[in-house]
Short mmCIF file of C-alpha atoms (C1' of nucleotides) in Angstrom, two decimals:
data_model
loop_
_atom_site.label_atom_id
_atom_site.label_comp_id
_atom_site.label_asym_id
_atom_site.label_seq_id
_atom_site.Cartn_x
_atom_site.Cartn_y
_atom_site.Cartn_z
CA MET R 1 196.95 71.40 67.77
CA PRO R 2 198.22 70.69 71.29
CA PHE R 3 201.72 71.68 70.38
CA ASP R 4 200.91 75.34 69.71
CA ALA R 5 198.38 75.46 72.50
CA GLU R 6 200.62 74.47 75.35
CA ILE R 7 204.19 75.02 74.37
CA SER R 8 204.35 78.65 75.48
CA GLU R 9 204.13 77.62 79.12
CA PHE R 10 207.41 75.84 78.84
CA GLN R 11 210.86 77.05 79.89
CA ALA R 12 212.96 73.96 80.69
CA PRO R 13 216.62 74.96 81.00
CA ALA R 14 218.41 71.83 79.77
CA LEU R 15 217.81 68.77 77.66
CA PHE R 16 215.46 67.13 80.16
CA GLU R 17 217.89 68.09 82.96
CA GLY R 18 220.49 65.79 81.62
CA LEU R 19 218.18 63.75 79.41
CA ASP R 20 216.40 62.44 82.46
CA ALA R 21 212.77 62.32 81.60
CA ASP R 22 211.36 63.08 85.02
CA ALA R 23 212.86 66.50 85.39
CA GLY R 24 212.57 69.04 82.51
CA GLY R 25 210.02 69.63 79.79
CA ILE R 26 206.27 69.29 79.61
CA LYS R 27 204.01 66.43 78.64
CA ILE R 28 201.91 66.73 75.51
CA ARG R 29 199.36 64.25 74.22
CA TYR R 30 199.12 63.56 70.52
CA ALA R 31 196.26 61.72 68.87
CA ARG R 32 196.87 58.86 66.45
CA GLU R 33 198.16 60.19 63.08
CA GLU R 34 198.79 63.66 64.49
CA GLU R 35 201.92 65.50 63.34
CA ILE R 36 204.45 66.40 66.03
CA PHE R 37 206.84 68.33 63.81
CA GLY R 38 207.43 68.64 60.07
CA GLU R 39 210.52 68.20 57.92
CA GLY R 40 212.23 71.55 57.38
CA GLU R 41 210.77 73.21 60.47
CA PRO R 42 213.18 74.77 62.95
CA ALA R 43 214.24 72.18 65.54
CA GLU R 44 213.50 74.16 68.68
CA TYR R 45 212.53 71.25 70.86
CA VAL R 46 213.62 67.70 71.61
CA TYR R 47 211.20 64.90 72.39
CA GLN R 48 210.90 61.72 74.39
CA VAL R 49 208.12 59.17 74.01
CA LEU R 50 206.45 58.52 77.37
CA SER R 51 203.70 56.26 76.04
CA GLY R 52 202.50 55.24 72.61
CA ALA R 53 204.63 55.20 69.46
CA VAL R 54 205.99 57.71 66.96
CA ARG R 55 207.33 57.44 63.41
CA THR R 56 209.84 59.78 61.79
CA TYR R 57 210.04 59.78 58.00
CA ARG R 58 211.00 61.57 54.83
CA ILE R 59 208.99 61.98 51.64
CA LEU R 60 210.34 62.21 48.10
CA ARG R 61 208.85 64.68 45.61
CA ASP R 62 206.50 62.11 44.10
CA GLY R 63 205.18 60.92 47.46
CA ARG R 64 207.39 57.90 48.11
CA ARG R 65 207.85 57.67 51.88
CA GLN R 66 210.76 56.20 53.80
CA ILE R 67 210.33 55.73 57.53
CA ASP R 68 213.59 56.55 59.26
CA GLU R 69 212.71 55.14 62.66
CA PHE R 70 210.00 53.94 64.98
CA HIS R 71 210.16 55.42 68.49
CA PHE R 72 208.62 53.71 71.51
CA ALA R 73 208.28 54.56 75.20
CA GLY R 74 211.61 55.84 76.52
CA GLY R 75 212.95 56.66 73.06
CA TYR R 76 214.15 60.13 72.10
CA PHE R 77 213.49 61.79 68.77
CA GLY R 78 213.76 65.15 67.07
CA ILE R 79 217.36 65.64 68.16
CA GLU R 80 219.10 67.31 65.25
CA GLY R 81 222.63 68.40 64.42
CA GLY R 82 221.56 71.35 62.28
CA PRO R 83 218.97 74.07 62.83
CA ASP R 84 216.03 72.25 61.20
CA HIS R 85 214.21 68.95 61.48
CA ARG R 86 215.28 66.58 58.71
CA THR R 87 212.24 64.33 59.14
CA THR R 88 208.54 64.62 59.89
CA ALA R 89 207.32 63.08 63.16
CA GLU R 90 203.81 61.71 63.67
CA ALA R 91 202.10 59.75 66.42
CA ILE R 92 201.36 56.19 65.29
CA ALA R 93 198.98 55.63 68.20
CA ASP R 94 197.65 58.04 70.80
CA SER R 95 200.84 59.04 72.57
CA THR R 96 202.24 61.10 75.40
CA VAL R 97 205.44 62.92 74.60
CA LEU R 98 207.82 64.87 76.79
CA VAL R 99 208.91 68.06 75.05
CA ALA R 100 211.85 70.23 76.09
CA ARG R 101 213.59 73.18 74.52
CA ARG R 102 216.71 72.02 72.76
CA MET R 103 220.08 73.05 74.10
CA THR R 104 222.34 75.18 71.94
CA ALA R 105 225.91 74.11 71.40
CA SER R 106 227.09 76.75 73.85
CA ASP R 107 224.54 75.63 76.47
CA LEU R 108 225.97 72.18 76.03
CA ALA R 109 229.53 73.36 76.57
CA ASP R 110 228.53 75.02 79.86
CA GLN R 111 226.69 71.94 80.95
CA ARG R 112 228.01 69.11 83.08
CA GLY R 113 230.01 66.67 81.03
CA ASP R 114 227.63 63.79 81.61
CA VAL R 115 224.82 65.54 79.74
CA ALA R 116 227.02 65.96 76.70
CA ARG R 117 228.15 62.38 77.05
CA GLN R 118 224.59 61.11 77.25
CA LEU R 119 223.68 63.09 74.15
CA LEU R 120 226.70 61.63 72.37
CA GLN R 121 225.71 58.14 73.50
CA LEU R 122 222.21 58.66 72.16
CA THR R 123 223.49 59.94 68.83
CA MET R 124 225.92 57.02 68.52
CA GLU R 125 223.08 54.56 69.14
CA GLY R 126 221.01 56.32 66.47
CA LEU R 127 223.94 56.08 64.07
CA GLN R 128 224.32 52.35 64.78
CA ARG R 129 220.63 51.72 64.20
CA ARG R 130 220.82 53.49 60.83
CA GLN R 131 223.85 51.38 59.91
CA ASP R 132 221.80 48.25 60.59
CA HIS R 133 218.94 49.75 58.61
CA VAL R 134 221.29 50.38 55.67
CA VAL R 135 222.36 46.72 55.64
CA LEU R 136 218.73 45.63 55.82
CA LEU R 137 217.66 47.84 52.91
CA GLY R 138 220.74 47.34 50.80
CA ARG R 139 221.23 43.60 51.01
CA LYS R 140 218.37 41.68 52.63
CA SER R 141 215.44 39.91 50.97
CA ALA R 142 211.83 40.76 51.77
CA CYS R 143 211.57 37.81 54.13
CA GLU R 144 214.79 38.71 55.93
CA ARG R 145 213.62 42.30 56.27
CA VAL R 146 210.32 41.35 57.84
CA ALA R 147 212.02 38.88 60.17
CA SER R 148 214.55 41.55 61.18
CA LEU R 149 211.77 43.99 62.02
CA LEU R 150 209.93 41.41 64.13
CA ILE R 151 213.10 40.54 66.06
CA ASP R 152 213.89 44.22 66.55
CA LEU R 153 210.38 44.93 67.83
CA ALA R 154 210.60 41.95 70.17
CA GLU R 155 213.96 43.05 71.56
CA ARG R 156 212.75 46.58 72.07
CA SER R 157 209.66 45.40 73.93
CA GLY R 158 211.75 43.42 76.41
CA CYS R 159 211.78 40.17 74.44
CA GLN R 160 208.04 39.63 74.51
CA ARG R 161 206.82 36.57 72.65
CA THR R 162 203.60 38.34 71.74
CA LEU R 163 204.06 41.63 69.94
CA ASP R 164 201.42 44.32 69.97
CA VAL R 165 202.45 46.20 66.88
CA PRO R 166 201.09 49.73 66.84
CA MET R 167 202.01 50.42 63.22
CA SER R 168 200.06 49.61 60.05
CA ARG R 169 201.27 47.34 57.27
CA GLN R 170 201.95 50.53 55.30
CA ASP R 171 204.23 51.78 58.08
CA MET R 172 206.10 48.47 58.08
CA ALA R 173 206.43 48.58 54.30
CA ASP R 174 207.76 52.14 54.34
CA TYR R 175 210.29 51.22 57.01
CA LEU R 176 211.39 48.07 55.20
CA GLY R 177 211.59 49.53 51.69
CA LEU R 178 208.83 47.19 50.47
CA THR R 179 205.18 47.48 49.43
CA ILE R 180 202.26 46.80 51.69
CA GLU R 181 201.35 43.71 49.62
CA THR R 182 204.80 42.19 49.99
CA VAL R 183 204.76 42.74 53.76
CA SER R 184 201.34 41.14 53.99
CA ARG R 185 202.30 38.16 51.82
CA THR R 186 205.54 37.65 53.76
CA LEU R 187 203.76 37.68 57.11
CA SER R 188 201.18 35.22 55.75
CA GLN R 189 203.97 32.94 54.56
CA LEU R 190 205.76 33.08 57.92
CA GLN R 191 202.48 32.13 59.56
CA ALA R 192 201.94 29.27 57.09
CA ASP R 193 205.46 28.06 57.96
CA GLY R 194 204.54 28.06 61.64
CA VAL R 195 207.21 30.63 62.50
CA ILE R 196 204.72 33.25 63.66
CA GLU R 197 201.03 33.47 64.41
CA ILE R 198 198.83 36.46 63.60
CA PRO R 199 195.77 36.22 65.85
CA THR R 200 194.73 39.77 64.94
CA THR R 201 196.18 42.26 62.49
CA ARG R 202 197.97 44.26 65.15
CA ARG R 203 199.17 41.27 67.16
CA ILE R 204 201.95 38.89 66.16
CA VAL R 205 203.12 35.91 68.20
CA LEU R 206 206.68 34.74 67.62
CA ARG R 207 206.25 30.97 67.76
CA ASP R 208 209.74 29.99 66.64
CA ARG R 209 212.22 32.66 67.54
CA ALA R 210 215.19 30.56 66.45
CA ALA R 211 213.77 30.11 62.93
CA LEU R 212 213.12 33.83 62.78
CA ALA R 213 216.66 34.61 63.89
CA GLU R 214 217.98 32.29 61.16
CA LEU R 215 216.12 34.38 58.60
CA VAL R 216 217.63 37.64 59.74
CA GLU R 217 220.58 37.36 57.42
CA MET V 1 251.14 44.81 57.93
CA PRO V 2 252.04 48.43 58.71
CA PHE V 3 249.47 48.60 61.46
CA ASP V 4 251.13 46.07 63.73
CA ALA V 5 254.58 47.20 62.73
CA GLU V 6 254.30 50.84 63.71
CA ILE V 7 251.48 51.23 66.14
CA SER V 8 253.53 50.54 69.23
CA GLU V 9 255.44 53.79 68.80
CA PHE V 10 252.28 55.72 69.36
CA GLN V 11 251.03 57.39 72.52
CA ALA V 12 248.77 60.28 71.51
CA PRO V 13 246.81 61.51 74.53
CA ALA V 14 243.57 62.73 73.00
CA LEU V 15 241.42 62.27 69.93
CA PHE V 16 243.86 64.06 67.59
CA GLU V 17 244.26 66.80 70.22
CA GLY V 18 240.73 67.91 69.76
CA LEU V 19 240.18 66.14 66.46
CA ASP V 20 242.73 68.39 64.83
CA ALA V 21 244.67 66.27 62.42
CA ASP V 22 248.02 68.04 62.69
CA ALA V 23 248.57 67.36 66.35
CA GLY V 24 248.05 63.84 67.73
CA GLY V 25 248.44 60.37 66.26
CA ILE V 26 250.80 58.87 63.75
CA LYS V 27 250.59 58.47 59.99
CA ILE V 28 250.30 55.01 58.52
CA ARG V 29 250.31 54.09 54.84
CA TYR V 30 247.98 51.40 53.60
CA ALA V 31 248.23 49.77 50.20
CA ARG V 32 245.21 49.40 47.92
CA GLU V 33 242.85 46.67 49.24
CA GLU V 34 244.67 46.46 52.57
CA GLU V 35 242.58 45.98 55.72
CA ILE V 36 242.79 48.74 58.34
CA PHE V 37 240.59 47.09 60.94
CA GLY V 38 238.10 44.24 60.97
CA GLU V 39 234.50 43.99 62.14
CA GLY V 40 234.37 42.73 65.72
CA GLU V 41 237.89 43.81 66.63
CA PRO V 42 238.33 46.05 69.67
CA ALA V 43 238.08 49.69 68.62
CA GLU V 44 241.27 50.97 70.24
CA TYR V 45 242.05 53.62 67.68
CA VAL V 46 240.31 56.28 65.65
CA TYR V 47 241.28 57.19 62.11
CA GLN V 48 241.40 60.12 59.72
CA VAL V 49 242.05 59.84 55.99
CA LEU V 50 244.93 62.10 55.01
CA SER V 51 245.13 60.96 51.39
CA GLY V 52 243.49 58.24 49.35
CA ALA V 53 240.14 56.64 50.10
CA VAL V 54 238.72 54.09 52.52
CA ARG V 55 235.58 51.95 52.56
CA THR V 56 233.83 50.63 55.67
CA TYR V 57 231.45 47.72 55.20
CA ARG V 58 229.62 44.78 56.71
CA ILE V 59 229.29 41.26 55.36
CA LEU V 60 226.35 38.90 55.84
CA ARG V 61 226.91 35.20 56.50
CA ASP V 62 226.60 34.21 52.86
CA GLY V 63 229.01 36.89 51.64
CA ARG V 64 226.64 39.68 50.67
CA ARG V 65 228.47 42.95 51.32
CA GLN V 66 226.99 46.34 52.18
CA ILE V 67 229.32 49.32 52.10
CA ASP V 68 228.43 51.64 54.94
CA GLU V 69 230.47 54.61 53.84
CA PHE V 70 233.25 55.90 51.62
CA HIS V 71 235.82 58.04 53.41
CA PHE V 72 237.99 60.58 51.61
CA ALA V 73 240.77 62.96 52.64
CA GLY V 74 239.77 64.78 55.81
CA GLY V 75 237.13 62.22 56.75
CA TYR V 76 237.13 60.37 60.05
CA PHE V 77 236.27 56.71 60.47
CA GLY V 78 236.45 53.93 63.03
CA ILE V 79 234.82 56.05 65.73
CA GLU V 80 232.54 53.69 67.65
CA GLY V 81 230.07 53.98 70.47
CA GLY V 82 230.74 50.52 71.83
CA PRO V 83 233.96 48.64 72.54
CA ASP V 84 234.27 46.98 69.09
CA HIS V 85 234.37 47.96 65.45
CA ARG V 86 231.02 47.31 63.79
CA THR V 87 232.46 47.42 60.28
CA THR V 88 235.58 46.39 58.42
CA ALA V 89 237.73 49.17 56.98
CA GLU V 90 239.92 48.77 53.89
CA ALA V 91 241.95 51.13 51.74
CA ILE V 92 240.31 51.56 48.32
CA ALA V 93 243.47 53.14 46.89
CA ASP V 94 246.93 53.54 48.41
CA SER V 95 246.17 55.79 51.36
CA THR V 96 247.72 57.65 54.24
CA VAL V 97 245.76 57.49 57.46
CA LEU V 98 246.24 59.30 60.76
CA VAL V 99 245.74 56.90 63.66
CA ALA V 100 245.21 57.94 67.28
CA ARG V 101 244.30 56.06 70.41
CA ARG V 102 240.60 56.48 71.09
CA MET V 103 239.49 58.41 74.11
CA THR V 104 237.53 56.64 76.80
CA ALA V 105 234.29 58.15 78.01
CA SER V 106 236.01 59.36 81.16
CA ASP V 107 238.86 60.92 79.15
CA LEU V 108 236.20 62.74 77.22
CA ALA V 109 234.56 64.08 80.36
CA ASP V 110 237.87 65.51 81.57
CA GLN V 111 238.52 67.02 78.19
CA ARG V 112 237.75 70.56 77.08
CA GLY V 113 234.13 70.86 76.01
CA ASP V 114 234.96 71.69 72.42
CA VAL V 115 236.52 68.26 71.86
CA ALA V 116 233.34 66.56 73.02
CA ARG V 117 231.31 68.96 70.91
CA GLN V 118 233.38 68.25 67.82
CA LEU V 119 232.97 64.53 68.37
CA LEU V 120 229.22 65.03 68.74
CA GLN V 121 229.15 67.12 65.59
CA LEU V 122 230.99 64.39 63.70
CA THR V 123 228.64 61.70 64.96
CA MET V 124 225.58 63.79 64.05
CA GLU V 125 226.93 64.25 60.53
CA GLY V 126 227.48 60.51 60.27
CA LEU V 127 223.93 59.91 61.45
CA GLN V 128 222.57 62.33 58.86
CA ARG V 129 224.52 60.64 56.06
CA ARG V 130 223.11 57.25 57.08
CA GLN V 131 219.60 58.71 57.07
CA ASP V 132 220.15 59.85 53.49
CA HIS V 133 221.56 56.44 52.67
CA VAL V 134 218.44 54.78 54.13
CA VAL V 135 216.19 56.87 51.87
CA LEU V 136 218.36 56.03 48.88
CA LEU V 137 218.28 52.28 49.55
CA GLY V 138 214.68 52.11 50.67
CA ARG V 139 212.94 54.18 48.04
CA LYS V 140 215.10 55.17 45.07
CA SER V 141 215.42 53.47 41.68
CA ALA V 142 218.74 52.22 40.33
CA CYS V 143 219.12 55.33 38.19
CA GLU V 144 218.34 57.65 41.09
CA ARG V 145 220.82 55.80 43.28
CA VAL V 146 223.65 56.13 40.79
CA ALA V 147 222.85 59.80 40.19
CA SER V 148 222.78 60.41 43.96
CA LEU V 149 226.20 58.84 44.36
CA LEU V 150 227.68 60.92 41.54
CA ILE V 151 226.28 64.13 43.02
CA ASP V 152 227.53 63.17 46.47
CA LEU V 153 231.01 62.41 45.14
CA ALA V 154 231.03 65.69 43.27
CA GLU V 155 230.00 67.68 46.33
CA ARG V 156 232.57 65.95 48.49
CA SER V 157 235.34 66.70 46.00
CA GLY V 158 234.58 70.43 46.03
CA CYS V 159 232.05 70.37 43.20
CA GLN V 160 234.44 69.12 40.55
CA ARG V 161 232.95 68.57 37.12
CA THR V 162 235.35 65.73 36.49
CA LEU V 163 235.31 62.99 39.10
CA ASP V 164 238.26 60.71 39.65
CA VAL V 165 236.46 57.83 41.30
CA PRO V 166 238.81 55.62 43.29
CA MET V 167 236.30 52.82 43.84
CA SER V 168 235.46 49.90 41.58
CA ARG V 169 232.03 49.21 40.08
CA GLN V 170 231.68 46.48 42.71
CA ASP V 171 232.25 49.06 45.45
CA MET V 172 229.62 51.35 43.94
CA ALA V 173 227.18 48.44 43.66
CA ASP V 174 227.74 47.39 47.27
CA TYR V 175 227.20 50.95 48.45
CA LEU V 176 224.07 51.42 46.33
CA GLY V 177 222.44 48.06 47.09
CA LEU V 178 222.69 47.03 43.41
CA THR V 179 224.72 44.59 41.33
CA ILE V 180 227.82 45.48 39.36
CA GLU V 181 225.93 44.88 36.11
CA THR V 182 223.14 47.28 37.01
CA VAL V 183 225.63 49.98 37.97
CA SER V 184 227.47 49.50 34.71
CA ARG V 185 224.31 49.54 32.63
CA THR V 186 223.00 52.62 34.42
CA LEU V 187 226.25 54.53 33.89
CA SER V 188 226.22 53.52 30.20
CA GLN V 189 222.64 54.76 29.88
CA LEU V 190 223.47 58.08 31.56
CA GLN V 191 226.33 58.46 29.09
CA ALA V 192 224.06 57.61 26.15
CA ASP V 193 221.66 60.29 27.40
CA GLY V 194 224.49 62.83 27.42
CA VAL V 195 224.20 63.42 31.15
CA ILE V 196 227.68 62.12 31.92
CA GLU V 197 230.79 61.10 30.02
CA ILE V 198 233.03 58.18 30.96
CA PRO V 199 236.40 58.83 29.30
CA THR V 200 238.03 56.07 31.35
CA THR V 201 236.60 53.58 33.81
CA ARG V 202 237.73 55.51 36.84
CA ARG V 203 236.88 58.95 35.50
CA ILE V 204 233.40 60.39 35.10
CA VAL V 205 232.57 63.85 33.75
CA LEU V 206 229.30 65.38 34.85
CA ARG V 207 228.14 67.03 31.62
CA ASP V 208 224.65 68.01 32.76
CA ARG V 209 224.56 68.51 36.48
CA ALA V 210 220.98 69.84 36.42
CA ALA V 211 219.70 66.70 34.70
CA LEU V 212 221.57 64.60 37.25
CA ALA V 213 220.09 66.59 40.13
CA GLU V 214 216.62 66.02 38.66
CA LEU V 215 217.22 62.28 38.84
CA VAL V 216 218.20 62.33 42.47
CA GLU V 217 214.64 61.80 43.66
"C1'" DC M 1 253.12 41.38 24.94
"C1'" DG M 2 250.51 37.85 27.47
"C1'" DT M 3 247.91 37.09 31.52
"C1'" DT M 4 244.66 38.37 34.71
"C1'" DA M 5 241.18 40.94 36.68
"C1'" DG M 6 237.67 44.41 35.99
"C1'" DT M 7 234.02 46.09 33.06
"C1'" DT M 8 230.47 46.07 29.66
"C1'" DT M 9 226.84 44.04 27.08
"C1'" DG M 10 223.39 40.51 25.95
"C1'" DA M 11 219.78 37.03 26.99
"C1'" DC M 12 217.01 35.23 30.23
"C1'" DC M 13 214.91 34.85 34.89
"C1'" DT M 14 212.81 36.02 39.29
"C1'" DA M 15 211.63 38.59 43.43
"C1'" DA M 16 209.04 42.08 44.25
"C1'" DT M 17 205.79 45.45 42.35
"C1'" DT M 18 201.52 46.81 40.27
"C1'" DC M 19 196.86 46.45 39.42
"C1'" DA M 20 192.58 44.45 40.84
"C1'" DA M 21 189.35 42.20 43.65
"C1'" DA M 22 187.83 39.93 47.84
"C1'" DT M 23 187.84 39.95 52.73
"C1'" DA M 24 188.25 41.64 57.35
"C1'" DC M 25 188.46 45.11 60.46
"C1'" DT M 26 187.04 49.75 62.99
"C1'" DG M 27 184.32 53.06 64.44
"C1'" DT M 28 179.79 55.34 64.44
"C1'" DG M 29 175.11 56.26 64.74
"C1'" DG M 30 170.65 54.24 65.33
"C1'" DC A 1 174.19 45.83 70.57
"C1'" DC A 2 173.87 45.74 65.68
"C1'" DA A 3 174.17 47.37 60.90
"C1'" DC A 4 176.62 50.03 57.86
"C1'" DA A 5 180.29 52.80 55.77
"C1'" DG A 6 184.81 53.46 55.23
"C1'" DT A 7 189.39 51.87 55.72
"C1'" DA A 8 192.96 48.41 56.13
"C1'" DT A 9 194.48 43.99 54.91
"C1'" DT A 10 194.87 39.91 52.27
"C1'" DT A 11 195.02 37.35 48.13
"C1'" DG A 12 195.36 36.69 43.09
"C1'" DA A 13 197.09 37.64 38.37
"C1'" DA A 14 200.02 40.05 35.43
"C1'" DT A 15 204.05 42.99 34.91
"C1'" DT A 16 208.72 44.74 35.43
"C1'" DA A 17 213.00 46.45 37.46
"C1'" DG A 18 216.76 44.58 38.60
"C1'" DG A 19 219.29 40.18 39.18
"C1'" DT A 20 221.68 36.11 37.26
"C1'" DC A 21 224.33 33.77 34.03
"C1'" DA A 22 227.34 33.99 30.20
"C1'" DA A 23 230.29 35.94 26.90
"C1'" DA A 24 232.92 39.71 24.85
"C1'" DC A 25 235.74 43.42 25.65
"C1'" DT A 26 239.23 46.45 28.00
"C1'" DA A 27 242.65 47.92 31.06
"C1'" DA A 28 246.33 47.10 34.22
"C1'" DC A 29 250.60 44.95 35.19
"C1'" DG A 30 254.55 41.89 35.42
#
DNA sequence: CGTTAGTTTGACCTAATTCAAATACTGTGG
DNA sequence: CCACAGTATTTGAATTAGGTCAAACTAACG
């Protein structure tokens, strides 16, 4: 596992020198499906996706999985309030990840104010995304959920019309609180309606963004 | 509306003088069902429940409501990352709320580090609660959702065996992503199973906490 | 007390799930 | 480069958890 193999070399002093990816931390490559950290493990490091994609999720006793978030290039993950990771993180595709030792609360107090502010900003954004996720899961139909995900993916990829989705249908289902069959059927229906086009499994073209946006709520 | 009537008197300098409720801000009373702030309004103030209970929620175009969070005595709400409130806040019961002018990012930078750290701590806790909420809505059955809420309410009221629930069945349903009828039926079933007792509508006794905890996932 | 709103219960319905099978990918070795 | 094995996805049929509609019941309040 690359994590164990390389991490000992690392002694970055601050959270990426003020959460700026170029400065602190070391790069680690993870293969598709490889675990980056596990739920319950001590949260000693923080992470930023440099390339590829990462999922964080939780598992219930009987195996039900809920994906908490998808993380793409530029996104941070593994930042925790408490001592331990509350989710498991895995690479969805082959990925490069920047890893830095987490700052303690006292480190943070000593630090320049803008680092703390950036961390707060990041946490606030995470909170907002979970609030949106709660509305999606609590009150939206299957079709609205799928449409919401597609719009979100498009926005996060700089409003591309053609999405290269790195995740499987199972990943989508476990993010959307649906089954794989429902996700598949919904995508097929959206294609039949001319709203999207699915040239290959992992590629989705948004043909009618307005119609999709209408479906979002 | 008490908000408009009294808010002009107020000039607290910092977020409750370091988020400490005794110092900054002014107390405002809200009647049951009264709005405290609305979604989309500028987030000029931050709030702490002193007594009573508050719900924050979002509404979809067609009226579907998703309650984001219940706030009880001691809890903070209305703290936003952006310029506007992303939820509507209403008093569930007659409530007293401490209201303070929000700090700007630059205020925060000038401030002692422990204020910023407390705000970060608060935001992290909020994030964690939404993560739990996402798992509940995405992957738990109606029965598990209701049990989770009861356990959460019990823990937040200092592990009382008897819960005085201030919220209506509709509030519970809109928090749990269910309908009022399903909540009612589920509570009735839990009572029939001897797990809880419902002496009055707004009072629930947890007779078998272990059984309830088993249901949580 | 009577009125109104909130809650519970019943009967029926449907969106999404489950189970099952067909089809389409992906990667690998020959 | 192709054939094959294994996996992922799609589609179909049947089932069900939870929703909807409707009515009875209960509690709160002037």
